[in-house]
Amino acid sequence: GGAAAGAVGGDVQWKQKLNEFAAKKAARPLAKGEFVYTTTAVDETNKSFTSTVSGAILSQGYTSAEPQISKKLAENAAARAAVEAEHPEVYGELAAFDVAVAAAPAKGQKRKADAPPMGDKNELNHMMQMLLSRSVTKDDVL
């Protein structure tokens, strides 16, 4: 997900999608190096990057819209711009998915206090674990 402001969020791998769509459009597998990503630091801190993707198969070069927090994100943003311009028929659907994923809560978060109640058996096992200060075994429950 995009943790920082301006980061390209979600799970859409725009570089991969650009390669897929370009290969489909060219009706052949792409050779390594058909897309060239030129990534540069925005300032001397090396904490913000922009990237431009170019290649003979593209109608022009495309640059990431906003600076990103890593080179990888900057390249992904440039690929997103290329997909948006070169393949608008699929961009909208992918961008909507990307935003939906970015808005979803991150995996591995703690449960909220209003978690659904445990079933009777689970609650019994939980209480026994608390009383015994150890895991419950089959021998503990008859």
mmCIF file of C-alpha atoms in Angstrom:
data_model
loop_
_atom_site.group_PDB
_atom_site.id
_atom_site.type_symbol
_atom_site.label_atom_id
_atom_site.label_comp_id
_atom_site.label_asym_id
_atom_site.label_seq_id
_atom_site.Cartn_x
_atom_site.Cartn_y
_atom_site.Cartn_z
ATOM 1 C CA GLY A 1 0.000 0.000 0.000
ATOM 2 C CA GLY A 2 0.947 3.644 -0.336
ATOM 3 C CA ALA A 3 1.942 4.759 3.147
ATOM 4 C CA ALA A 4 3.316 8.167 2.188
ATOM 5 C CA ALA A 5 1.419 10.988 0.568
ATOM 6 C CA GLY A 6 1.762 10.774 -3.182
ATOM 7 C CA ALA A 7 2.843 7.133 -3.096
ATOM 8 C CA VAL A 8 1.312 4.864 -5.698
ATOM 9 C CA GLY A 9 -0.833 2.624 -3.521
ATOM 10 C CA GLY A 10 -2.587 -0.674 -3.935
ATOM 11 C CA ASP A 11 -1.361 -3.905 -5.361
ATOM 12 C CA VAL A 12 -1.440 -3.217 -9.105
ATOM 13 C CA GLN A 13 2.016 -3.867 -10.501
ATOM 14 C CA TRP A 14 1.921 -1.237 -13.225
ATOM 15 C CA LYS A 15 5.284 -2.233 -14.733
ATOM 16 C CA GLN A 16 4.014 -5.783 -15.159
ATOM 17 C CA LYS A 17 0.713 -4.579 -16.635
ATOM 18 C CA LEU A 18 2.527 -2.271 -19.058
ATOM 19 C CA ASN A 19 4.634 -5.223 -20.236
ATOM 20 C CA GLU A 20 1.535 -7.429 -20.629
ATOM 21 C CA PHE A 21 -0.424 -4.861 -22.627
ATOM 22 C CA ALA A 22 2.542 -3.900 -24.802
ATOM 23 C CA ALA A 23 3.264 -7.558 -25.615
ATOM 24 C CA LYS A 24 -0.397 -8.081 -26.494
ATOM 25 C CA LYS A 25 -0.430 -4.950 -28.681
ATOM 26 C CA ALA A 26 2.803 -5.998 -30.419
ATOM 27 C CA ALA A 27 1.542 -9.595 -30.732
ATOM 28 C CA ARG A 28 4.912 -10.909 -29.587
ATOM 29 C CA PRO A 29 6.880 -11.369 -26.374
ATOM 30 C CA LEU A 30 8.859 -8.299 -25.383
ATOM 31 C CA ALA A 31 12.637 -8.438 -25.374
ATOM 32 C CA LYS A 32 14.537 -7.382 -22.293
ATOM 33 C CA GLY A 33 15.254 -3.671 -22.377
ATOM 34 C CA GLU A 34 12.367 -2.642 -24.641
ATOM 35 C CA PHE A 35 11.293 -0.308 -21.853
ATOM 36 C CA VAL A 36 13.907 1.926 -20.306
ATOM 37 C CA TYR A 37 13.254 3.496 -16.906
ATOM 38 C CA THR A 38 15.266 6.623 -16.113
ATOM 39 C CA THR A 39 14.917 7.337 -12.398
ATOM 40 C CA THR A 40 16.352 10.406 -10.706
ATOM 41 C CA ALA A 41 16.350 11.829 -7.184
ATOM 42 C CA VAL A 42 14.249 14.980 -6.834
ATOM 43 C CA ASP A 43 16.714 16.552 -4.384
ATOM 44 C CA GLU A 44 19.995 15.822 -2.619
ATOM 45 C CA THR A 45 18.335 13.884 0.226
ATOM 46 C CA ASN A 46 17.657 10.912 -2.081
ATOM 47 C CA LYS A 47 14.269 10.415 -0.415
ATOM 48 C CA SER A 48 12.076 11.408 -3.379
ATOM 49 C CA PHE A 49 12.306 10.086 -6.911
ATOM 50 C CA THR A 50 10.717 10.571 -10.301
ATOM 51 C CA SER A 51 10.997 8.150 -13.168
ATOM 52 C CA THR A 52 10.386 8.232 -16.921
ATOM 53 C CA VAL A 53 9.618 5.141 -18.967
ATOM 54 C CA SER A 54 10.396 5.152 -22.678
ATOM 55 C CA GLY A 55 10.676 2.662 -25.486
ATOM 56 C CA ALA A 56 10.088 2.265 -29.214
ATOM 57 C CA ILE A 57 6.802 0.467 -28.532
ATOM 58 C CA LEU A 58 5.431 3.544 -26.682
ATOM 59 C CA SER A 59 4.145 6.595 -28.529
ATOM 60 C CA GLN A 60 6.192 8.825 -26.163
ATOM 61 C CA GLY A 61 7.992 8.803 -22.809
ATOM 62 C CA TYR A 62 5.913 8.920 -19.620
ATOM 63 C CA THR A 63 6.984 10.411 -16.308
ATOM 64 C CA SER A 64 5.624 9.675 -12.838
ATOM 65 C CA ALA A 65 3.067 12.342 -11.898
ATOM 66 C CA GLU A 66 4.419 12.994 -8.397
ATOM 67 C CA PRO A 67 7.702 12.250 -6.623
ATOM 68 C CA GLN A 68 7.720 8.860 -4.896
ATOM 69 C CA ILE A 69 9.505 7.624 -1.763
ATOM 70 C CA SER A 70 11.529 4.951 -3.591
ATOM 71 C CA LYS A 71 12.952 4.260 -7.035
ATOM 72 C CA LYS A 72 10.690 1.212 -7.353
ATOM 73 C CA LEU A 73 7.556 3.265 -6.635
ATOM 74 C CA ALA A 74 8.701 5.973 -9.066
ATOM 75 C CA GLU A 75 9.113 3.386 -11.849
ATOM 76 C CA ASN A 76 5.701 1.910 -11.007
ATOM 77 C CA ALA A 77 4.171 5.417 -11.204
ATOM 78 C CA ALA A 78 5.778 6.038 -14.616
ATOM 79 C CA ALA A 79 4.423 2.706 -15.862
ATOM 80 C CA ARG A 80 0.988 3.682 -14.520
ATOM 81 C CA ALA A 81 1.112 6.916 -16.544
ATOM 82 C CA ALA A 82 2.060 4.909 -19.643
ATOM 83 C CA VAL A 83 -0.790 2.411 -19.129
ATOM 84 C CA GLU A 84 -3.233 5.303 -18.608
ATOM 85 C CA ALA A 85 -2.237 6.964 -21.895
ATOM 86 C CA GLU A 86 -1.529 3.920 -24.073
ATOM 87 C CA HIS A 87 -4.251 1.556 -22.813
ATOM 88 C CA PRO A 88 -7.141 3.698 -21.498
ATOM 89 C CA GLU A 89 -9.609 0.849 -22.097
ATOM 90 C CA VAL A 90 -8.162 -1.148 -19.195
ATOM 91 C CA TYR A 91 -6.644 1.638 -17.105
ATOM 92 C CA GLY A 92 -9.906 2.698 -15.439
ATOM 93 C CA GLU A 93 -10.687 -0.771 -14.134
ATOM 94 C CA LEU A 94 -7.139 -1.311 -12.850
ATOM 95 C CA ALA A 95 -6.965 2.143 -11.251
ATOM 96 C CA ALA A 96 -10.278 1.522 -9.452
ATOM 97 C CA PHE A 97 -8.908 -1.782 -8.133
ATOM 98 C CA ASP A 98 -5.664 -0.050 -7.100
ATOM 99 C CA VAL A 99 -7.578 2.593 -5.099
ATOM 100 C CA ALA A 100 -9.852 -0.022 -3.498
ATOM 101 C CA VAL A 101 -6.862 -2.060 -2.358
ATOM 102 C CA ALA A 102 -5.049 1.037 -1.077
ATOM 103 C CA ALA A 103 -8.125 2.003 0.959
ATOM 104 C CA ALA A 104 -8.451 -1.464 2.505
ATOM 105 C CA PRO A 105 -6.895 -1.918 5.943
ATOM 106 C CA ALA A 106 -3.413 -3.388 5.963
ATOM 107 C CA LYS A 107 -3.038 -7.087 6.691
ATOM 108 C CA GLY A 108 -1.880 -8.142 10.131
ATOM 109 C CA GLN A 109 -3.704 -5.480 12.093
ATOM 110 C CA LYS A 110 -4.971 -6.297 15.560
ATOM 111 C CA ARG A 111 -8.596 -7.216 15.967
ATOM 112 C CA LYS A 112 -10.929 -4.481 17.039
ATOM 113 C CA ALA A 113 -12.559 -4.589 20.484
ATOM 114 C CA ASP A 114 -15.913 -5.363 18.890
ATOM 115 C CA ALA A 115 -14.764 -8.747 17.524
ATOM 116 C CA PRO A 116 -17.543 -11.322 17.127
ATOM 117 C CA PRO A 117 -18.180 -13.389 20.263
ATOM 118 C CA MET A 118 -16.367 -16.720 20.588
ATOM 119 C CA GLY A 119 -18.300 -19.954 20.338
ATOM 120 C CA ASP A 120 -18.936 -21.857 23.591
ATOM 121 C CA LYS A 121 -16.150 -24.396 22.965
ATOM 122 C CA ASN A 122 -13.632 -21.671 22.084
ATOM 123 C CA GLU A 123 -14.596 -19.643 25.124
ATOM 124 C CA LEU A 124 -14.199 -22.713 27.378
ATOM 125 C CA ASN A 125 -10.736 -23.440 25.915
ATOM 126 C CA HIS A 126 -9.739 -19.812 26.328
ATOM 127 C CA MET A 127 -10.845 -19.710 29.978
ATOM 128 C CA MET A 128 -9.042 -22.994 30.706
ATOM 129 C CA GLN A 129 -5.847 -21.628 29.150
ATOM 130 C CA MET A 130 -6.138 -18.558 31.369
ATOM 131 C CA LEU A 131 -6.674 -20.677 34.502
ATOM 132 C CA LEU A 132 -3.950 -23.218 33.716
ATOM 133 C CA SER A 133 -1.455 -20.655 32.294
ATOM 134 C CA ARG A 134 -0.662 -23.076 29.472
ATOM 135 C CA SER A 135 -2.172 -24.531 26.315
ATOM 136 C CA VAL A 136 -5.116 -26.860 26.749
ATOM 137 C CA THR A 137 -4.599 -30.510 25.729
ATOM 138 C CA LYS A 138 -7.155 -33.194 24.839
ATOM 139 C CA ASP A 139 -6.624 -34.769 28.263
ATOM 140 C CA ASP A 140 -7.763 -31.522 29.933
ATOM 141 C CA VAL A 141 -11.212 -31.632 28.316
ATOM 142 C CA LEU A 142 -13.493 -34.636 28.744
#
